[in-house]
Amino acid sequence: VNINIAVAFCIQLYPNTSPASLLRKFFLVFKTWRWPNPVMLTKQHDAGFGLTVWTQNAQTARQVAPILTPAYPSMNSTMSVSRQT
């Protein structure tokens, strides 16, 4: 899931790029990404159903590489990633 979201994010950034160029840009984007800023395909929203939506706060500050799911409720799909992995 994480790689799919990351690739979709790069396709959003470079929609008219050839596949070979997109591959190069994928690695360039994530080489220079300012972690722990989250990767998001869509803006987060709270639909009001009482489910917890991921927010950047003191509790989530320890997450090293947040990649957020695009559907409600938005969650970090890389919860198990640490600096050692």
mmCIF file of N, CA and C in Angstrom:
data_model
loop_
_atom_site.group_PDB
_atom_site.id
_atom_site.type_symbol
_atom_site.label_atom_id
_atom_site.label_comp_id
_atom_site.label_asym_id
_atom_site.label_seq_id
_atom_site.Cartn_x
_atom_site.Cartn_y
_atom_site.Cartn_z
ATOM 1 N N VAL A 1 0.825 -1.192 0.000
ATOM 2 C CA VAL A 1 0.000 0.000 0.000
ATOM 3 C C VAL A 1 0.870 1.258 0.000
ATOM 4 N N ASN A 2 1.946 1.248 0.782
ATOM 5 C CA ASN A 2 2.775 2.443 0.905
ATOM 6 C C ASN A 2 3.412 2.849 -0.422
ATOM 7 N N ILE A 3 3.944 1.860 -1.142
ATOM 8 C CA ILE A 3 4.567 2.174 -2.431
ATOM 9 C C ILE A 3 3.516 2.677 -3.415
ATOM 10 N N ASN A 4 2.327 2.095 -3.390
ATOM 11 C CA ASN A 4 1.266 2.554 -4.290
ATOM 12 C C ASN A 4 0.896 4.008 -4.020
ATOM 13 N N ILE A 5 0.786 4.369 -2.763
ATOM 14 C CA ILE A 5 0.465 5.760 -2.412
ATOM 15 C C ILE A 5 1.609 6.674 -2.833
ATOM 16 N N ALA A 6 2.844 6.254 -2.608
ATOM 17 C CA ALA A 6 4.008 7.078 -2.984
ATOM 18 C C ALA A 6 4.080 7.273 -4.494
ATOM 19 N N VAL A 7 3.825 6.228 -5.266
ATOM 20 C CA VAL A 7 3.831 6.348 -6.732
ATOM 21 C C VAL A 7 2.693 7.251 -7.192
ATOM 22 N N ALA A 8 1.506 7.087 -6.624
ATOM 23 C CA ALA A 8 0.373 7.947 -6.983
ATOM 24 C C ALA A 8 0.672 9.404 -6.658
ATOM 25 N N PHE A 9 1.368 9.639 -5.558
ATOM 26 C CA PHE A 9 1.755 11.004 -5.183
ATOM 27 C C PHE A 9 2.671 11.605 -6.256
ATOM 28 N N CYS A 10 3.642 10.842 -6.729
ATOM 29 C CA CYS A 10 4.551 11.334 -7.774
ATOM 30 C C CYS A 10 3.816 11.556 -9.089
ATOM 31 N N ILE A 11 2.852 10.700 -9.393
ATOM 32 C CA ILE A 11 2.062 10.897 -10.607
ATOM 33 C C ILE A 11 1.230 12.171 -10.503
ATOM 34 N N GLN A 12 0.745 12.497 -9.314
ATOM 35 C CA GLN A 12 0.034 13.766 -9.124
ATOM 36 C C GLN A 12 0.969 14.947 -9.350
ATOM 37 N N LEU A 13 2.220 14.816 -8.911
ATOM 38 C CA LEU A 13 3.182 15.908 -9.086
ATOM 39 C C LEU A 13 3.599 16.082 -10.546
ATOM 40 N N TYR A 14 3.745 14.961 -11.261
ATOM 41 C CA TYR A 14 4.237 14.971 -12.647
ATOM 42 C C TYR A 14 3.293 14.153 -13.533
ATOM 43 N N PRO A 15 2.106 14.674 -13.833
ATOM 44 C CA PRO A 15 1.097 13.869 -14.544
ATOM 45 C C PRO A 15 1.434 13.543 -16.002
ATOM 46 N N ASN A 16 2.248 14.334 -16.659
ATOM 47 C CA ASN A 16 2.532 14.122 -18.083
ATOM 48 C C ASN A 16 3.937 13.587 -18.328
ATOM 49 N N THR A 17 4.544 13.013 -17.318
ATOM 50 C CA THR A 17 5.908 12.520 -17.417
ATOM 51 C C THR A 17 5.919 11.088 -17.945
ATOM 52 N N SER A 18 6.949 10.776 -18.727
ATOM 53 C CA SER A 18 7.101 9.408 -19.230
ATOM 54 C C SER A 18 7.427 8.464 -18.074
ATOM 55 N N PRO A 19 7.165 7.171 -18.236
ATOM 56 C CA PRO A 19 7.452 6.224 -17.154
ATOM 57 C C PRO A 19 8.914 6.233 -16.698
ATOM 58 N N ALA A 20 9.852 6.329 -17.612
ATOM 59 C CA ALA A 20 11.270 6.344 -17.235
ATOM 60 C C ALA A 20 11.612 7.597 -16.435
ATOM 61 N N SER A 21 11.078 8.720 -16.868
ATOM 62 C CA SER A 21 11.313 9.971 -16.153
ATOM 63 C C SER A 21 10.612 9.959 -14.794
ATOM 64 N N LEU A 22 9.444 9.356 -14.751
ATOM 65 C CA LEU A 22 8.701 9.268 -13.494
ATOM 66 C C LEU A 22 9.470 8.444 -12.468
ATOM 67 N N LEU A 23 10.113 7.385 -12.895
ATOM 68 C CA LEU A 23 10.913 6.566 -11.990
ATOM 69 C C LEU A 23 12.064 7.382 -11.390
ATOM 70 N N ARG A 24 12.722 8.158 -12.226
ATOM 71 C CA ARG A 24 13.809 9.014 -11.740
ATOM 72 C C ARG A 24 13.276 10.064 -10.763
ATOM 73 N N LYS A 25 12.152 10.671 -11.106
ATOM 74 C CA LYS A 25 11.567 11.703 -10.241
ATOM 75 C C LYS A 25 11.069 11.116 -8.923
ATOM 76 N N PHE A 26 10.580 9.873 -8.945
ATOM 77 C CA PHE A 26 10.140 9.208 -7.719
ATOM 78 C C PHE A 26 11.273 9.188 -6.699
ATOM 79 N N PHE A 27 12.437 8.734 -7.129
ATOM 80 C CA PHE A 27 13.562 8.658 -6.194
ATOM 81 C C PHE A 27 14.072 10.043 -5.817
ATOM 82 N N LEU A 28 14.012 10.995 -6.718
ATOM 83 C CA LEU A 28 14.415 12.364 -6.397
ATOM 84 C C LEU A 28 13.485 12.982 -5.359
ATOM 85 N N VAL A 29 12.175 12.783 -5.528
ATOM 86 C CA VAL A 29 11.191 13.346 -4.588
ATOM 87 C C VAL A 29 11.428 12.798 -3.189
ATOM 88 N N PHE A 30 11.573 11.476 -3.077
ATOM 89 C CA PHE A 30 11.674 10.893 -1.740
ATOM 90 C C PHE A 30 13.085 10.939 -1.170
ATOM 91 N N LYS A 31 14.068 11.215 -2.000
ATOM 92 C CA LYS A 31 15.420 11.467 -1.482
ATOM 93 C C LYS A 31 15.470 12.821 -0.776
ATOM 94 N N THR A 32 14.706 13.770 -1.298
ATOM 95 C CA THR A 32 14.736 15.128 -0.752
ATOM 96 C C THR A 32 13.529 15.446 0.141
ATOM 97 N N TRP A 33 12.645 14.458 0.357
ATOM 98 C CA TRP A 33 11.437 14.703 1.162
ATOM 99 C C TRP A 33 11.814 15.055 2.590
ATOM 100 N N ARG A 34 11.161 16.027 3.165
ATOM 101 C CA ARG A 34 11.435 16.470 4.540
ATOM 102 C C ARG A 34 10.587 15.665 5.516
ATOM 103 N N TRP A 35 11.079 14.469 5.848
ATOM 104 C CA TRP A 35 10.383 13.638 6.823
ATOM 105 C C TRP A 35 10.506 14.279 8.192
ATOM 106 N N PRO A 36 9.547 14.278 9.037
ATOM 107 C CA PRO A 36 8.307 13.515 9.041
ATOM 108 C C PRO A 36 7.097 14.248 8.472
ATOM 109 N N ASN A 37 7.266 15.138 7.497
ATOM 110 C CA ASN A 37 6.086 15.708 6.840
ATOM 111 C C ASN A 37 5.332 14.586 6.145
ATOM 112 N N PRO A 38 4.031 14.509 6.327
ATOM 113 C CA PRO A 38 3.283 13.378 5.755
ATOM 114 C C PRO A 38 3.113 13.478 4.242
ATOM 115 N N VAL A 39 3.078 12.337 3.595
ATOM 116 C CA VAL A 39 2.746 12.238 2.176
ATOM 117 C C VAL A 39 1.236 12.039 2.108
ATOM 118 N N MET A 40 0.541 12.929 1.388
ATOM 119 C CA MET A 40 -0.927 12.862 1.304
ATOM 120 C C MET A 40 -1.371 12.979 -0.147
ATOM 121 N N LEU A 41 -2.286 12.132 -0.566
ATOM 122 C CA LEU A 41 -2.857 12.230 -1.909
ATOM 123 C C LEU A 41 -4.001 13.236 -1.953
ATOM 124 N N THR A 42 -4.738 13.347 -0.859
ATOM 125 C CA THR A 42 -5.885 14.253 -0.772
ATOM 126 C C THR A 42 -5.818 15.004 0.557
ATOM 127 N N LYS A 43 -6.541 16.105 0.627
ATOM 128 C CA LYS A 43 -6.631 16.812 1.902
ATOM 129 C C LYS A 43 -7.422 15.953 2.878
ATOM 130 N N GLN A 44 -7.024 16.012 4.118
ATOM 131 C CA GLN A 44 -7.742 15.267 5.141
ATOM 132 C C GLN A 44 -9.066 15.948 5.450
ATOM 133 N N HIS A 45 -10.047 15.139 5.790
ATOM 134 C CA HIS A 45 -11.338 15.691 6.200
ATOM 135 C C HIS A 45 -11.951 14.766 7.242
ATOM 136 N N ASP A 46 -12.779 15.351 8.059
ATOM 137 C CA ASP A 46 -13.495 14.589 9.068
ATOM 138 C C ASP A 46 -14.951 14.530 8.631
ATOM 139 N N ALA A 47 -15.420 13.345 8.292
ATOM 140 C CA ALA A 47 -16.788 13.182 7.800
ATOM 141 C C ALA A 47 -17.818 13.209 8.920
ATOM 142 N N GLY A 48 -17.346 13.264 10.162
ATOM 143 C CA GLY A 48 -18.269 13.378 11.273
ATOM 144 C C GLY A 48 -18.888 12.065 11.730
ATOM 145 N N PHE A 49 -18.264 10.945 11.398
ATOM 146 C CA PHE A 49 -18.780 9.647 11.816
ATOM 147 C C PHE A 49 -18.152 9.156 13.108
ATOM 148 N N GLY A 50 -17.332 9.976 13.737
ATOM 149 C CA GLY A 50 -16.732 9.619 15.015
ATOM 150 C C GLY A 50 -15.468 8.796 14.918
ATOM 151 N N LEU A 51 -14.937 8.591 13.725
ATOM 152 C CA LEU A 51 -13.697 7.838 13.562
ATOM 153 C C LEU A 51 -12.506 8.776 13.701
ATOM 154 N N THR A 52 -11.410 8.267 14.217
ATOM 155 C CA THR A 52 -10.224 9.085 14.438
ATOM 156 C C THR A 52 -9.473 9.310 13.133
ATOM 157 N N VAL A 53 -9.245 10.570 12.797
ATOM 158 C CA VAL A 53 -8.492 10.960 11.613
ATOM 159 C C VAL A 53 -7.081 11.331 12.053
ATOM 160 N N TRP A 54 -6.073 10.903 11.299
ATOM 161 C CA TRP A 54 -4.681 11.187 11.642
ATOM 162 C C TRP A 54 -4.442 12.691 11.637
ATOM 163 N N THR A 55 -3.814 13.195 12.679
ATOM 164 C CA THR A 55 -3.417 14.599 12.753
ATOM 165 C C THR A 55 -1.986 14.669 13.249
ATOM 166 N N GLN A 56 -1.288 15.694 12.829
ATOM 167 C CA GLN A 56 0.087 15.868 13.275
ATOM 168 C C GLN A 56 0.065 16.537 14.641
ATOM 169 N N ASN A 57 0.494 15.791 15.667
ATOM 170 C CA ASN A 57 0.499 16.302 17.030
ATOM 171 C C ASN A 57 1.639 15.660 17.804
ATOM 172 N N ALA A 58 1.686 15.873 19.091
ATOM 173 C CA ALA A 58 2.781 15.342 19.911
ATOM 174 C C ALA A 58 2.823 13.816 19.884
ATOM 175 N N GLN A 59 1.671 13.175 19.831
ATOM 176 C CA GLN A 59 1.621 11.712 19.818
ATOM 177 C C GLN A 59 2.149 11.148 18.498
ATOM 178 N N THR A 60 1.863 11.806 17.388
ATOM 179 C CA THR A 60 2.304 11.310 16.087
ATOM 180 C C THR A 60 3.673 11.860 15.686
ATOM 181 N N ALA A 61 4.253 12.711 16.497
ATOM 182 C CA ALA A 61 5.545 13.316 16.167
ATOM 183 C C ALA A 61 6.671 12.291 16.085
ATOM 184 N N ARG A 62 6.519 11.161 16.760
ATOM 185 C CA ARG A 62 7.550 10.123 16.731
ATOM 186 C C ARG A 62 7.474 9.240 15.495
ATOM 187 N N GLN A 63 6.454 9.387 14.689
ATOM 188 C CA GLN A 63 6.336 8.604 13.461
ATOM 189 C C GLN A 63 7.308 9.180 12.430
ATOM 190 N N VAL A 64 8.209 8.351 11.937
ATOM 191 C CA VAL A 64 9.327 8.863 11.141
ATOM 192 C C VAL A 64 8.995 9.092 9.670
ATOM 193 N N ALA A 65 8.039 8.358 9.109
ATOM 194 C CA ALA A 65 7.748 8.502 7.687
ATOM 195 C C ALA A 65 6.253 8.314 7.419
ATOM 196 N N PRO A 66 5.419 9.261 7.843
ATOM 197 C CA PRO A 66 3.975 9.069 7.659
ATOM 198 C C PRO A 66 3.540 9.169 6.199
ATOM 199 N N ILE A 67 2.870 8.122 5.739
ATOM 200 C CA ILE A 67 2.225 8.104 4.431
ATOM 201 C C ILE A 67 0.752 7.859 4.723
ATOM 202 N N LEU A 68 -0.085 8.852 4.425
ATOM 203 C CA LEU A 68 -1.484 8.806 4.848
ATOM 204 C C LEU A 68 -2.388 8.204 3.785
ATOM 205 N N THR A 69 -3.304 7.383 4.234
ATOM 206 C CA THR A 69 -4.283 6.788 3.322
ATOM 207 C C THR A 69 -5.248 7.873 2.846
ATOM 208 N N PRO A 70 -5.675 7.808 1.590
ATOM 209 C CA PRO A 70 -6.520 8.882 1.056
ATOM 210 C C PRO A 70 -7.991 8.802 1.453
ATOM 211 N N ALA A 71 -8.456 7.647 1.907
ATOM 212 C CA ALA A 71 -9.873 7.485 2.232
ATOM 213 C C ALA A 71 -10.140 7.823 3.692
ATOM 214 N N TYR A 72 -11.387 8.161 3.989
ATOM 215 C CA TYR A 72 -11.800 8.435 5.367
ATOM 216 C C TYR A 72 -11.886 7.127 6.130
ATOM 217 N N PRO A 73 -11.399 7.045 7.327
ATOM 218 C CA PRO A 73 -10.601 8.028 8.053
ATOM 219 C C PRO A 73 -9.134 7.925 7.645
ATOM 220 N N SER A 74 -8.509 9.046 7.433
ATOM 221 C CA SER A 74 -7.111 9.090 7.028
ATOM 222 C C SER A 74 -6.233 8.542 8.148
ATOM 223 N N MET A 75 -5.399 7.534 7.802
ATOM 224 C CA MET A 75 -4.523 6.901 8.786
ATOM 225 C C MET A 75 -3.119 6.802 8.228
ATOM 226 N N ASN A 76 -2.153 6.700 9.109
ATOM 227 C CA ASN A 76 -0.773 6.507 8.708
ATOM 228 C C ASN A 76 -0.588 5.043 8.328
ATOM 229 N N SER A 77 -0.230 4.789 7.078
ATOM 230 C CA SER A 77 -0.044 3.410 6.629
ATOM 231 C C SER A 77 1.361 2.884 6.936
ATOM 232 N N THR A 78 2.199 3.711 7.534
ATOM 233 C CA THR A 78 3.571 3.297 7.865
ATOM 234 C C THR A 78 3.799 3.338 9.361
ATOM 235 N N MET A 79 2.809 2.943 10.129
ATOM 236 C CA MET A 79 2.934 2.981 11.598
ATOM 237 C C MET A 79 4.116 2.173 12.125
ATOM 238 N N SER A 80 4.434 1.068 11.482
ATOM 239 C CA SER A 80 5.495 0.190 11.990
ATOM 240 C C SER A 80 6.884 0.588 11.523
ATOM 241 N N VAL A 81 7.010 1.638 10.740
ATOM 242 C CA VAL A 81 8.322 2.094 10.271
ATOM 243 C C VAL A 81 9.033 2.825 11.411
ATOM 244 N N SER A 82 10.308 2.484 11.582
ATOM 245 C CA SER A 82 11.115 3.172 12.590
ATOM 246 C C SER A 82 12.440 3.587 11.949
ATOM 247 N N ARG A 83 13.252 4.281 12.693
ATOM 248 C CA ARG A 83 14.551 4.709 12.161
ATOM 249 C C ARG A 83 15.459 3.515 11.859
ATOM 250 N N GLN A 84 15.211 2.382 12.478
ATOM 251 C CA GLN A 84 16.022 1.190 12.262
ATOM 252 C C GLN A 84 15.579 0.377 11.044
ATOM 253 N N THR A 85 14.371 0.577 10.565
ATOM 254 C CA THR A 85 13.894 -0.235 9.433
ATOM 255 C C THR A 85 14.141 0.406 8.102
#
